Structure formats: C-alpha cells, structure tokens
Amino acid sequence: MKQINLEVEEGTVTAFVGPSGSGKTTLLRTLNLLQEPSEGSVEVNGSVAEAGHISKQVIAQVRQNSAMVFQQFNLFKNKTALENVAAPLILNGQLPKAAARQRAQEVLEQVGLGQVAHQYPVTLSGGQQQRVSIARAIAVRPKVILLDEPTSALDPELVESVLQTIAALAREHITMVLVTHEMEFARQIADQAVFIEDGEILDQGPAKELLSGDQPGRISTFVNSLEKVEIEK
C-alpha cells in the first residue's frame, strides 16, 4: 500500500472495492493494526498509531474502538452462539458474565438469531455463523466495525441473509468499513466507496456515483463486470 489518505466519518458506511489482490484487505487490516503501517499513522476515535512507534498499549487502544468480522467466521467450536458473542465482553472485562450473556442474547435477537443462542456453530448454516460473528462484533459496541468480504465464504443462497443483516446495521448508522465484491449492495448501503488497485486508491467518492457503472473508465468497467445483488430497502 502507498499514498493512502482516507477519512471515515462516524455513522457512515465505507466500501473498499477493486480487483482481487489490489490491497483492500491489507488496508482494512491496517485500520485494526493486524497489519502495521510502515509509514504514516492510523487514528481511530482519537487513538493514534504512528508508524515505527506502535506499542502493545497503542494496539490495545485502537482495537478497543474497533471490531473485525472475517471471511472465515472464527467462532469457537466448543462454545454456543451465545457464548461466542459473550466471550469478548468477559475476556476484556467489559461486563461481568451474567450481563455479558444478557447482552449477547439481545444482540443475537437483533440479527435474527435469538432462537439459536444455545446451539453450537457446527449446527448452524454458514450464513448463521457469519451473523453470529457480526453479533459478536456489535456486542462490544465498537466505534467502527471492519468487515472483510463477509459473504465470500458462503454459498450463494446464504449470502442474502448476511447482506440484510449488514444493511440493517447501516440503517442504524453504525460506522462500518467493508471489503466487498457485491457492487449493487455497496452502492445501496455505502455512503462512500473507495476503489483500490495495485495498492493505491484510484478514486473515492459517494458510492451511488462511483459505483453506478454509468461513466466510462476503469472503475465502471470493473463494476459492470460483476453480478449485481438486489437488497430489500
């Protein structure tokens, strides 16, 4: 990645789009310091990480303000859906066990999974598992949720339920940054789109304009090459 200058406003959704291998996930991981920048700085809700001066304390401060949703769900196989969602709250000392479990139940209901709270991941569909991982991210009440291609590991018939869950969060003005190849979905829910290619930001702007596919150029060629997914508004 090089020459990256990006700002995400609170309460908005930003979509990172572009061809595979362009650096979208690298940039997303840098926002959570899973990958440290070699130059410049990253700031999340006032917590600043300066390249070359990133201590464990700085990493902890940045990560307290953000939560990550991965392509592969990364759920504990030996814990129920409710226990998976409650785990970060308990481990980080954010809430005592009883309160953590109560919040976990509430958040599972928010994403439409209250009825599977006591089931283990192996009994859930891929779409349900990803929604549990989204619930886990919401539960800690981060300033920003980072989603790395949250539907890429799902069968096509399971994609819609996850996209609907993300769309519902967008309507609640939860700050999100997501990497996605679902262009129509990004156009509908994102406030800002950032097109990344060869490790650089080629262009950025309002998602409805940048991802319209109506104007000639590299971005429109890319957008029009991908299948569109419709989302209920």
Tab-separated table of N, CA, C and O in Angstrom, residues 71-195:
chain	number	residue	atom	x	y	z
A	71	GLN	N	-13.642	-13.200	6.866
A	71	GLN	CA	-14.259	-14.052	5.842
A	71	GLN	C	-14.645	-15.398	6.453
A	71	GLN	O	-15.751	-15.884	6.254
A	72	GLN	N	-13.683	-16.015	7.138
A	72	GLN	CA	-13.948	-17.264	7.849
A	72	GLN	C	-14.374	-16.884	9.263
A	72	GLN	O	-13.697	-16.120	9.937
A	73	PHE	N	-15.455	-17.459	9.723
A	73	PHE	CA	-16.209	-16.921	10.848
A	73	PHE	C	-15.430	-16.837	12.158
A	73	PHE	O	-15.733	-16.035	13.026
A	74	ASN	N	-14.403	-17.710	12.318
A	74	ASN	CA	-13.545	-17.661	13.512
A	74	ASN	C	-14.330	-17.795	14.811
A	74	ASN	O	-14.045	-17.111	15.800
A	75	LEU	N	-15.322	-18.681	14.810
A	75	LEU	CA	-16.085	-18.934	16.033
A	75	LEU	C	-15.436	-20.067	16.829
A	75	LEU	O	-14.804	-20.965	16.260
A	76	PHE	N	-15.594	-20.020	18.159
A	76	PHE	CA	-15.128	-21.122	18.990
A	76	PHE	C	-16.076	-22.305	18.806
A	76	PHE	O	-17.278	-22.202	19.097
A	77	LYS	N	-15.551	-23.428	18.344
A	77	LYS	CA	-16.399	-24.581	18.051
A	77	LYS	C	-17.002	-25.193	19.314
A	77	LYS	O	-18.065	-25.819	19.246
A	78	ASN	N	-16.308	-25.022	20.446
A	78	ASN	CA	-16.774	-25.637	21.692
A	78	ASN	C	-17.651	-24.707	22.515
A	78	ASN	O	-17.959	-24.986	23.676
A	79	LYS	N	-18.053	-23.561	21.926
A	79	LYS	CA	-18.929	-22.618	22.604
A	79	LYS	C	-20.210	-22.420	21.796
A	79	LYS	O	-20.182	-22.464	20.566
A	80	THR	N	-21.312	-22.206	22.487
A	80	THR	CA	-22.578	-21.933	21.804
A	80	THR	C	-22.518	-20.560	21.141
A	80	THR	O	-21.596	-19.767	21.381
A	81	ALA	N	-23.529	-20.276	20.338
A	81	ALA	CA	-23.601	-18.965	19.697
A	81	ALA	C	-23.573	-17.863	20.754
A	81	ALA	O	-22.838	-16.876	20.637
A	82	LEU	N	-24.369	-18.037	21.819
A	82	LEU	CA	-24.414	-17.036	22.885
A	82	LEU	C	-23.053	-16.896	23.569
A	82	LEU	O	-22.593	-15.771	23.839
A	83	GLU	N	-22.395	-18.004	23.835
A	83	GLU	CA	-21.085	-17.957	24.495
A	83	GLU	C	-20.039	-17.309	23.594
A	83	GLU	O	-19.148	-16.597	24.085
A	84	ASN	N	-20.129	-17.535	22.296
A	84	ASN	CA	-19.208	-16.890	21.359
A	84	ASN	C	-19.361	-15.378	21.383
A	84	ASN	O	-18.370	-14.641	21.357
A	85	VAL	N	-20.598	-14.918	21.435
A	85	VAL	CA	-20.848	-13.475	21.423
A	85	VAL	C	-20.445	-12.844	22.750
A	85	VAL	O	-19.909	-11.724	22.792
A	86	ALA	N	-20.669	-13.560	23.840
A	86	ALA	CA	-20.355	-13.032	25.175
A	86	ALA	C	-18.862	-13.055	25.482
A	86	ALA	O	-18.381	-12.259	26.301
A	87	ALA	N	-18.118	-13.939	24.831
A	87	ALA	CA	-16.714	-14.163	25.184
A	87	ALA	C	-15.857	-12.895	25.202
A	87	ALA	O	-15.143	-12.646	26.188
A	88	PRO	N	-15.879	-12.047	24.150
A	88	PRO	CA	-15.028	-10.851	24.193
A	88	PRO	C	-15.401	-9.901	25.330
A	88	PRO	O	-14.523	-9.258	25.910
A	89	LEU	N	-16.672	-9.814	25.639
A	89	LEU	CA	-17.128	-8.940	26.724
A	89	LEU	C	-16.563	-9.391	28.070
A	89	LEU	O	-16.187	-8.569	28.908
A	90	ILE	N	-16.486	-10.699	28.246
A	90	ILE	CA	-15.982	-11.256	29.501
A	90	ILE	C	-14.459	-11.198	29.548
A	90	ILE	O	-13.863	-10.758	30.539
A	91	LEU	N	-13.810	-11.604	28.457
A	91	LEU	CA	-12.349	-11.645	28.417
A	91	LEU	C	-11.731	-10.262	28.545
A	91	LEU	O	-10.669	-10.101	29.140
A	92	ASN	N	-12.390	-9.261	27.977
A	92	ASN	CA	-11.877	-7.892	28.046
A	92	ASN	C	-12.290	-7.164	29.319
A	92	ASN	O	-11.933	-6.004	29.522
A	93	GLY	N	-13.070	-7.848	30.167
A	93	GLY	CA	-13.511	-7.227	31.404
A	93	GLY	C	-14.538	-6.128	31.196
A	93	GLY	O	-14.767	-5.297	32.070
A	94	GLN	N	-15.192	-6.148	30.019
A	94	GLN	CA	-16.156	-5.098	29.720
A	94	GLN	C	-17.433	-5.253	30.533
A	94	GLN	O	-18.036	-4.260	30.952
A	95	LEU	N	-17.833	-6.528	30.756
A	95	LEU	CA	-19.038	-6.807	31.535
A	95	LEU	C	-18.832	-8.072	32.348
A	95	LEU	O	-18.106	-8.981	31.923
A	96	PRO	N	-19.490	-8.180	33.513
A	96	PRO	CA	-19.471	-9.457	34.234
A	96	PRO	C	-20.238	-10.507	33.435
A	96	PRO	O	-21.013	-10.175	32.531
A	97	LYS	N	-20.042	-11.760	33.801
A	97	LYS	CA	-20.561	-12.865	32.992
A	97	LYS	C	-22.060	-12.781	32.744
A	97	LYS	O	-22.520	-12.931	31.609
A	98	ALA	N	-22.851	-12.540	33.764
A	98	ALA	CA	-24.309	-12.523	33.612
A	98	ALA	C	-24.750	-11.402	32.672
A	98	ALA	O	-25.601	-11.610	31.799
A	99	ALA	N	-24.170	-10.226	32.844
A	99	ALA	CA	-24.528	-9.086	31.990
A	99	ALA	C	-24.065	-9.316	30.559
A	99	ALA	O	-24.743	-8.925	29.598
A	100	ALA	N	-22.907	-9.959	30.402
A	100	ALA	CA	-22.389	-10.259	29.069
A	100	ALA	C	-23.314	-11.221	28.332
A	100	ALA	O	-23.595	-11.056	27.137
A	101	ARG	N	-23.793	-12.225	29.034
A	101	ARG	CA	-24.705	-13.190	28.421
A	101	ARG	C	-26.039	-12.530	28.047
A	101	ARG	O	-26.629	-12.847	27.013
A	102	GLN	N	-26.491	-11.609	28.885
A	102	GLN	CA	-27.726	-10.899	28.584
A	102	GLN	C	-27.568	-10.039	27.329
A	102	GLN	O	-28.441	-10.041	26.456
A	103	ARG	N	-26.439	-9.317	27.234
A	103	ARG	CA	-26.219	-8.511	26.044
A	103	ARG	C	-26.067	-9.395	24.808
A	103	ARG	O	-26.579	-9.076	23.738
A	104	ALA	N	-25.397	-10.526	24.971
A	104	ALA	CA	-25.224	-11.448	23.845
A	104	ALA	C	-26.574	-11.918	23.321
A	104	ALA	O	-26.791	-11.975	22.100
A	105	GLN	N	-27.483	-12.244	24.218
A	105	GLN	CA	-28.818	-12.679	23.805
A	105	GLN	C	-29.537	-11.563	23.057
A	105	GLN	O	-30.165	-11.791	22.020
A	106	GLU	N	-29.431	-10.342	23.568
A	106	GLU	CA	-30.090	-9.198	22.929
A	106	GLU	C	-29.556	-8.964	21.523
A	106	GLU	O	-30.318	-8.696	20.584
A	107	VAL	N	-28.241	-9.073	21.364
A	107	VAL	CA	-27.626	-8.819	20.056
A	107	VAL	C	-27.950	-9.947	19.084
A	107	VAL	O	-28.178	-9.700	17.894
A	108	LEU	N	-27.985	-11.177	19.561
A	108	LEU	CA	-28.383	-12.291	18.690
A	108	LEU	C	-29.810	-12.093	18.183
A	108	LEU	O	-30.112	-12.364	17.017
A	109	GLU	N	-30.680	-11.605	19.044
A	109	GLU	CA	-32.051	-11.317	18.623
A	109	GLU	C	-32.064	-10.178	17.599
A	109	GLU	O	-32.852	-10.200	16.645
A	110	GLN	N	-31.169	-9.227	17.772
A	110	GLN	CA	-31.077	-8.099	16.847
A	110	GLN	C	-30.739	-8.562	15.431
A	110	GLN	O	-31.230	-7.994	14.447
A	111	VAL	N	-29.893	-9.609	15.320
A	111	VAL	CA	-29.525	-10.110	13.991
A	111	VAL	C	-30.379	-11.300	13.570
A	111	VAL	O	-30.058	-12.006	12.610
A	112	GLY	N	-31.475	-11.527	14.297
A	112	GLY	CA	-32.416	-12.570	13.911
A	112	GLY	C	-32.018	-13.976	14.279
A	112	GLY	O	-32.484	-14.947	13.673
A	113	LEU	N	-31.174	-14.124	15.325
A	113	LEU	CA	-30.696	-15.451	15.704
A	113	LEU	C	-30.966	-15.787	17.167
A	113	LEU	O	-30.311	-16.663	17.732
A	114	GLY	N	-31.918	-15.120	17.774
A	114	GLY	CA	-32.219	-15.394	19.169
A	114	GLY	C	-32.572	-16.845	19.427
A	114	GLY	O	-32.254	-17.397	20.485
A	115	GLN	N	-33.179	-17.481	18.432
A	115	GLN	CA	-33.649	-18.855	18.611
A	115	GLN	C	-32.526	-19.886	18.570
A	115	GLN	O	-32.730	-21.047	18.942
A	116	VAL	N	-31.325	-19.495	18.120
A	116	VAL	CA	-30.213	-20.463	18.036
A	116	VAL	C	-29.125	-20.146	19.063
A	116	VAL	O	-28.009	-20.648	18.964
A	117	ALA	N	-29.441	-19.330	20.045
A	117	ALA	CA	-28.444	-18.868	21.014
A	117	ALA	C	-27.691	-20.012	21.688
A	117	ALA	O	-26.497	-19.881	21.980
A	118	HIS	N	-28.365	-21.134	21.930
A	118	HIS	CA	-27.735	-22.224	22.673
A	118	HIS	C	-27.266	-23.363	21.760
A	118	HIS	O	-26.944	-24.454	22.242
A	119	GLN	N	-27.186	-23.091	20.479
A	119	GLN	CA	-26.659	-24.079	19.535
A	119	GLN	C	-25.174	-23.828	19.279
A	119	GLN	O	-24.687	-22.699	19.394
A	120	TYR	N	-24.485	-24.901	18.914
A	120	TYR	CA	-23.057	-24.806	18.607
A	120	TYR	C	-22.862	-24.498	17.115
A	120	TYR	O	-23.736	-24.825	16.291
A	121	PRO	N	-21.727	-23.873	16.750
A	121	PRO	CA	-21.504	-23.490	15.356
A	121	PRO	C	-21.705	-24.616	14.348
A	121	PRO	O	-22.214	-24.375	13.254
A	122	VAL	N	-21.342	-25.844	14.709
A	122	VAL	CA	-21.455	-26.955	13.772
A	122	VAL	C	-22.900	-27.207	13.346
A	122	VAL	O	-23.157	-27.775	12.269
A	123	THR	N	-23.854	-26.768	14.161
A	123	THR	CA	-25.270	-26.997	13.841
A	123	THR	C	-25.871	-25.845	13.042
A	123	THR	O	-27.038	-25.905	12.666
A	124	LEU	N	-25.088	-24.792	12.799
A	124	LEU	CA	-25.596	-23.601	12.118
A	124	LEU	C	-25.134	-23.572	10.665
A	124	LEU	O	-24.071	-24.096	10.323
A	125	SER	N	-25.925	-22.938	9.829
A	125	SER	CA	-25.513	-22.746	8.430
A	125	SER	C	-24.387	-21.721	8.383
A	125	SER	O	-24.127	-20.991	9.360
A	126	GLY	N	-23.720	-21.633	7.241
A	126	GLY	CA	-22.657	-20.648	7.083
A	126	GLY	C	-23.166	-19.236	7.276
A	126	GLY	O	-22.510	-18.401	7.914
A	127	GLY	N	-24.360	-18.958	6.746
A	127	GLY	CA	-24.937	-17.635	6.904
A	127	GLY	C	-25.216	-17.308	8.353
A	127	GLY	O	-24.984	-16.189	8.820
A	128	GLN	N	-25.719	-18.299	9.103
A	128	GLN	CA	-25.988	-18.085	10.528
A	128	GLN	C	-24.687	-17.874	11.297
A	128	GLN	O	-24.605	-17.012	12.173
A	129	GLN	N	-23.656	-18.645	10.960
A	129	GLN	CA	-22.371	-18.484	11.637
A	129	GLN	C	-21.791	-17.088	11.395
A	129	GLN	O	-21.255	-16.464	12.319
A	130	GLN	N	-21.916	-16.591	10.171
A	130	GLN	CA	-21.388	-15.256	9.895
A	130	GLN	C	-22.187	-14.193	10.641
A	130	GLN	O	-21.631	-13.201	11.109
A	131	ARG	N	-23.479	-14.411	10.771
A	131	ARG	CA	-24.300	-13.453	11.529
A	131	ARG	C	-23.958	-13.496	13.020
A	131	ARG	O	-24.030	-12.477	13.707
A	132	VAL	N	-23.568	-14.673	13.531
A	132	VAL	CA	-23.082	-14.754	14.908
A	132	VAL	C	-21.805	-13.940	15.055
A	132	VAL	O	-21.623	-13.211	16.036
A	133	SER	N	-20.914	-14.029	14.066
A	133	SER	CA	-19.670	-13.267	14.144
A	133	SER	C	-19.941	-11.770	14.059
A	133	SER	O	-19.251	-10.960	14.695
A	134	ILE	N	-20.955	-11.379	13.306
A	134	ILE	CA	-21.355	-9.966	13.251
A	134	ILE	C	-21.934	-9.539	14.603
A	134	ILE	O	-21.637	-8.457	15.117
A	135	ALA	N	-22.741	-10.414	15.201
A	135	ALA	CA	-23.297	-10.126	16.529
A	135	ALA	C	-22.186	-9.957	17.557
A	135	ALA	O	-22.249	-9.080	18.424
A	136	ARG	N	-21.175	-10.787	17.455
A	136	ARG	CA	-20.036	-10.689	18.381
A	136	ARG	C	-19.349	-9.324	18.245
A	136	ARG	O	-18.939	-8.724	19.241
A	137	ALA	N	-19.241	-8.841	17.005
A	137	ALA	CA	-18.631	-7.527	16.776
A	137	ALA	C	-19.500	-6.407	17.336
A	137	ALA	O	-19.004	-5.466	17.961
A	138	ILE	N	-20.804	-6.496	17.137
A	138	ILE	CA	-21.720	-5.463	17.622
A	138	ILE	C	-21.738	-5.409	19.146
A	138	ILE	O	-21.825	-4.333	19.745
A	139	ALA	N	-21.641	-6.577	19.780
A	139	ALA	CA	-21.833	-6.675	21.229
A	139	ALA	C	-20.858	-5.806	22.014
A	139	ALA	O	-21.209	-5.282	23.071
A	140	VAL	N	-19.643	-5.641	21.515
A	140	VAL	CA	-18.644	-4.857	22.261
A	140	VAL	C	-18.827	-3.356	22.042
A	140	VAL	O	-18.084	-2.549	22.586
A	141	ARG	N	-19.818	-3.003	21.220
A	141	ARG	CA	-20.156	-1.600	20.944
A	141	ARG	C	-18.941	-0.787	20.496
A	141	ARG	O	-18.585	0.231	21.107
A	142	PRO	N	-18.295	-1.233	19.414
A	142	PRO	CA	-17.112	-0.529	18.922
A	142	PRO	C	-17.497	0.763	18.214
A	142	PRO	O	-18.662	0.962	17.843
A	143	LYS	N	-16.523	1.622	18.012
A	143	LYS	CA	-16.760	2.845	17.261
A	143	LYS	C	-16.871	2.546	15.769
A	143	LYS	O	-17.525	3.275	15.023
A	144	VAL	N	-16.213	1.475	15.324
A	144	VAL	CA	-16.271	1.100	13.913
A	144	VAL	C	-16.185	-0.419	13.789
A	144	VAL	O	-15.448	-1.069	14.531
A	145	ILE	N	-16.972	-0.971	12.871
A	145	ILE	CA	-16.922	-2.400	12.572
A	145	ILE	C	-16.249	-2.565	11.214
A	145	ILE	O	-16.626	-1.918	10.229
A	146	LEU	N	-15.236	-3.428	11.154
A	146	LEU	CA	-14.493	-3.705	9.929
A	146	LEU	C	-14.891	-5.085	9.420
A	146	LEU	O	-14.771	-6.078	10.138
A	147	LEU	N	-15.386	-5.153	8.188
A	147	LEU	CA	-15.874	-6.417	7.629
A	147	LEU	C	-15.065	-6.769	6.385
A	147	LEU	O	-15.053	-6.036	5.398
A	148	ASP	N	-14.395	-7.915	6.434
A	148	ASP	CA	-13.541	-8.351	5.330
A	148	ASP	C	-14.262	-9.390	4.474
A	148	ASP	O	-14.290	-10.565	4.810
A	149	GLU	N	-14.864	-8.938	3.381
A	149	GLU	CA	-15.605	-9.814	2.458
A	149	GLU	C	-16.469	-10.806	3.237
A	149	GLU	O	-16.271	-12.021	3.158
A	150	PRO	N	-17.435	-10.325	3.989
A	150	PRO	CA	-18.197	-11.177	4.902
A	150	PRO	C	-19.046	-12.246	4.223
A	150	PRO	O	-19.543	-13.148	4.899
A	151	THR	N	-19.225	-12.169	2.904
A	151	THR	CA	-20.032	-13.193	2.222
A	151	THR	C	-19.204	-14.106	1.325
A	151	THR	O	-19.752	-15.008	0.692
A	152	SER	N	-17.899	-13.918	1.277
A	152	SER	CA	-17.087	-14.652	0.290
A	152	SER	C	-17.004	-16.145	0.566
A	152	SER	O	-16.790	-16.939	-0.343
A	153	ALA	N	-17.168	-16.547	1.838
A	153	ALA	CA	-17.069	-17.968	2.176
A	153	ALA	C	-18.421	-18.672	2.170
A	153	ALA	O	-18.514	-19.840	2.537
A	154	LEU	N	-19.463	-17.963	1.729
A	154	LEU	CA	-20.824	-18.504	1.797
A	154	LEU	C	-21.297	-19.023	0.457
A	154	LEU	O	-20.944	-18.491	-0.596
A	155	ASP	N	-22.153	-20.044	0.509
A	155	ASP	CA	-22.853	-20.480	-0.694
A	155	ASP	C	-23.810	-19.376	-1.126
A	155	ASP	O	-24.323	-18.627	-0.275
A	156	PRO	N	-24.078	-19.255	-2.430
A	156	PRO	CA	-24.911	-18.151	-2.930
A	156	PRO	C	-26.248	-17.990	-2.215
A	156	PRO	O	-26.694	-16.868	-1.960
A	157	GLU	N	-26.880	-19.102	-1.850
A	157	GLU	CA	-28.205	-19.000	-1.236
A	157	GLU	C	-28.147	-18.471	0.194
A	157	GLU	O	-29.177	-18.128	0.779
A	158	LEU	N	-26.949	-18.391	0.773
A	158	LEU	CA	-26.808	-17.909	2.145
A	158	LEU	C	-26.363	-16.456	2.216
A	158	LEU	O	-26.334	-15.861	3.287
A	159	VAL	N	-26.021	-15.887	1.071
A	159	VAL	CA	-25.454	-14.540	1.043
A	159	VAL	C	-26.471	-13.491	1.482
A	159	VAL	O	-26.160	-12.579	2.252
A	160	GLU	N	-27.702	-13.613	1.016
A	160	GLU	CA	-28.686	-12.559	1.229
A	160	GLU	C	-28.931	-12.274	2.709
A	160	GLU	O	-29.042	-11.118	3.115
A	161	SER	N	-29.015	-13.323	3.544
A	161	SER	CA	-29.313	-13.101	4.962
A	161	SER	C	-28.221	-12.274	5.631
A	161	SER	O	-28.500	-11.427	6.495
A	162	VAL	N	-26.970	-12.498	5.235
A	162	VAL	CA	-25.866	-11.732	5.814
A	162	VAL	C	-25.900	-10.291	5.320
A	162	VAL	O	-25.718	-9.345	6.089
A	163	LEU	N	-26.166	-10.106	4.032
A	163	LEU	CA	-26.246	-8.753	3.488
A	163	LEU	C	-27.392	-7.973	4.124
A	163	LEU	O	-27.260	-6.778	4.410
A	164	GLN	N	-28.511	-8.642	4.356
A	164	GLN	CA	-29.643	-7.970	5.010
A	164	GLN	C	-29.274	-7.549	6.429
A	164	GLN	O	-29.697	-6.474	6.901
A	165	THR	N	-28.504	-8.365	7.130
A	165	THR	CA	-28.068	-8.024	8.481
A	165	THR	C	-27.183	-6.783	8.464
A	165	THR	O	-27.339	-5.863	9.288
A	166	ILE	N	-26.243	-6.733	7.516
A	166	ILE	CA	-25.350	-5.576	7.398
A	166	ILE	C	-26.148	-4.331	7.020
A	166	ILE	O	-25.907	-3.233	7.541
A	167	ALA	N	-27.105	-4.495	6.124
A	167	ALA	CA	-27.942	-3.364	5.713
A	167	ALA	C	-28.725	-2.806	6.897
A	167	ALA	O	-28.890	-1.590	7.033
A	168	ALA	N	-29.197	-3.695	7.774
A	168	ALA	CA	-29.943	-3.250	8.960
A	168	ALA	C	-29.040	-2.431	9.878
A	168	ALA	O	-29.470	-1.424	10.453
A	169	LEU	N	-27.782	-2.834	10.012
A	169	LEU	CA	-26.837	-2.073	10.832
A	169	LEU	C	-26.578	-0.698	10.218
A	169	LEU	O	-26.462	0.305	10.931
A	170	ALA	N	-26.510	-0.659	8.900
A	170	ALA	CA	-26.297	0.616	8.210
A	170	ALA	C	-27.443	1.581	8.489
A	170	ALA	O	-27.230	2.784	8.668
A	171	ARG	N	-28.657	1.046	8.539
A	171	ARG	CA	-29.822	1.902	8.817
A	171	ARG	C	-29.795	2.455	10.243
A	171	ARG	O	-30.447	3.460	10.533
A	172	GLU	N	-29.030	1.796	11.116
A	172	GLU	CA	-28.885	2.278	12.489
A	172	GLU	C	-27.693	3.218	12.630
A	172	GLU	O	-27.332	3.633	13.727
A	173	HIS	N	-27.058	3.542	11.507
A	173	HIS	CA	-25.925	4.472	11.466
A	173	HIS	C	-24.749	3.983	12.302
A	173	HIS	O	-24.071	4.776	12.970
A	174	ILE	N	-24.506	2.670	12.255
A	174	ILE	CA	-23.314	2.104	12.868
A	174	ILE	C	-22.165	2.275	11.878
A	174	ILE	O	-22.280	1.901	10.707
A	175	THR	N	-21.064	2.852	12.318
A	175	THR	CA	-19.925	3.095	11.438
A	175	THR	C	-19.332	1.763	10.981
A	175	THR	O	-18.991	0.912	11.809
A	176	MET	N	-19.224	1.595	9.665
A	176	MET	CA	-18.680	0.356	9.122
A	176	MET	C	-17.751	0.636	7.949
A	176	MET	O	-17.967	1.567	7.181
A	177	VAL	N	-16.724	-0.202	7.850
A	177	VAL	CA	-15.861	-0.228	6.675
A	177	VAL	C	-15.850	-1.665	6.198
A	177	VAL	O	-15.537	-2.573	6.972
A	178	LEU	N	-16.228	-1.895	4.944
A	178	LEU	CA	-16.277	-3.263	4.461
A	178	LEU	C	-15.590	-3.428	3.118
A	178	LEU	O	-15.629	-2.538	2.264
A	179	VAL	N	-14.939	-4.565	2.986
A	179	VAL	CA	-14.389	-5.005	1.707
A	179	VAL	C	-15.433	-5.907	1.079
A	179	VAL	O	-15.912	-6.847	1.714
A	180	THR	N	-15.811	-5.618	-0.160
A	180	THR	CA	-16.866	-6.426	-0.797
A	180	THR	C	-16.738	-6.426	-2.301
A	180	THR	O	-16.198	-5.487	-2.897
A	181	HIS	N	-17.232	-7.513	-2.900
A	181	HIS	CA	-17.370	-7.582	-4.353
A	181	HIS	C	-18.838	-7.460	-4.759
A	181	HIS	O	-19.166	-7.577	-5.941
A	182	GLU	N	-19.717	-7.254	-3.784
A	182	GLU	CA	-21.144	-7.100	-4.064
A	182	GLU	C	-21.405	-5.634	-4.412
A	182	GLU	O	-21.737	-4.815	-3.558
A	183	MET	N	-21.258	-5.296	-5.695
A	183	MET	CA	-21.277	-3.892	-6.105
A	183	MET	C	-22.631	-3.219	-5.886
A	183	MET	O	-22.710	-2.092	-5.401
A	184	GLU	N	-23.715	-3.896	-6.228
A	184	GLU	CA	-25.033	-3.278	-6.078
A	184	GLU	C	-25.351	-3.082	-4.597
A	184	GLU	O	-25.919	-2.059	-4.208
A	185	PHE	N	-24.960	-4.045	-3.800
A	185	PHE	CA	-25.140	-3.930	-2.355
A	185	PHE	C	-24.362	-2.732	-1.820
A	185	PHE	O	-24.897	-1.910	-1.068
A	186	ALA	N	-23.104	-2.612	-2.215
A	186	ALA	CA	-22.274	-1.485	-1.763
A	186	ALA	C	-22.860	-0.159	-2.221
A	186	ALA	O	-22.874	0.820	-1.481
A	187	ARG	N	-23.365	-0.137	-3.447
A	187	ARG	CA	-23.935	1.106	-3.974
A	187	ARG	C	-25.161	1.530	-3.166
A	187	ARG	O	-25.379	2.723	-2.941
A	188	GLN	N	-25.928	0.544	-2.711
A	188	GLN	CA	-27.156	0.855	-1.988
A	188	GLN	C	-26.923	1.277	-0.545
A	188	GLN	O	-27.609	2.172	-0.043
A	189	ILE	N	-25.952	0.652	0.151
A	189	ILE	CA	-25.835	0.929	1.586
A	189	ILE	C	-24.660	1.828	1.954
A	189	ILE	O	-24.658	2.431	3.026
A	190	ALA	N	-23.643	1.911	1.100
A	190	ALA	CA	-22.448	2.671	1.460
A	190	ALA	C	-22.623	4.161	1.179
A	190	ALA	O	-23.241	4.550	0.191
A	191	ASP	N	-22.102	4.971	2.070
A	191	ASP	CA	-22.060	6.403	1.841
A	191	ASP	C	-20.873	6.754	0.947
A	191	ASP	O	-20.982	7.577	0.039
A	192	GLN	N	-19.753	6.089	1.203
A	192	GLN	CA	-18.519	6.357	0.478
A	192	GLN	C	-17.968	5.063	-0.100
A	192	GLN	O	-18.007	4.023	0.546
A	193	ALA	N	-17.462	5.120	-1.317
A	193	ALA	CA	-16.778	3.980	-1.926
A	193	ALA	C	-15.334	4.379	-2.199
A	193	ALA	O	-15.057	5.523	-2.582
A	194	VAL	N	-14.447	3.427	-1.985
A	194	VAL	CA	-13.019	3.652	-2.219
A	194	VAL	C	-12.542	2.553	-3.173
A	194	VAL	O	-12.580	1.374	-2.824
A	195	PHE	N	-12.122	2.952	-4.372
A	195	PHE	CA	-11.665	1.971	-5.364
A	195	PHE	C	-10.154	1.840	-5.247
A	195	PHE	O	-9.415	2.816	-5.410
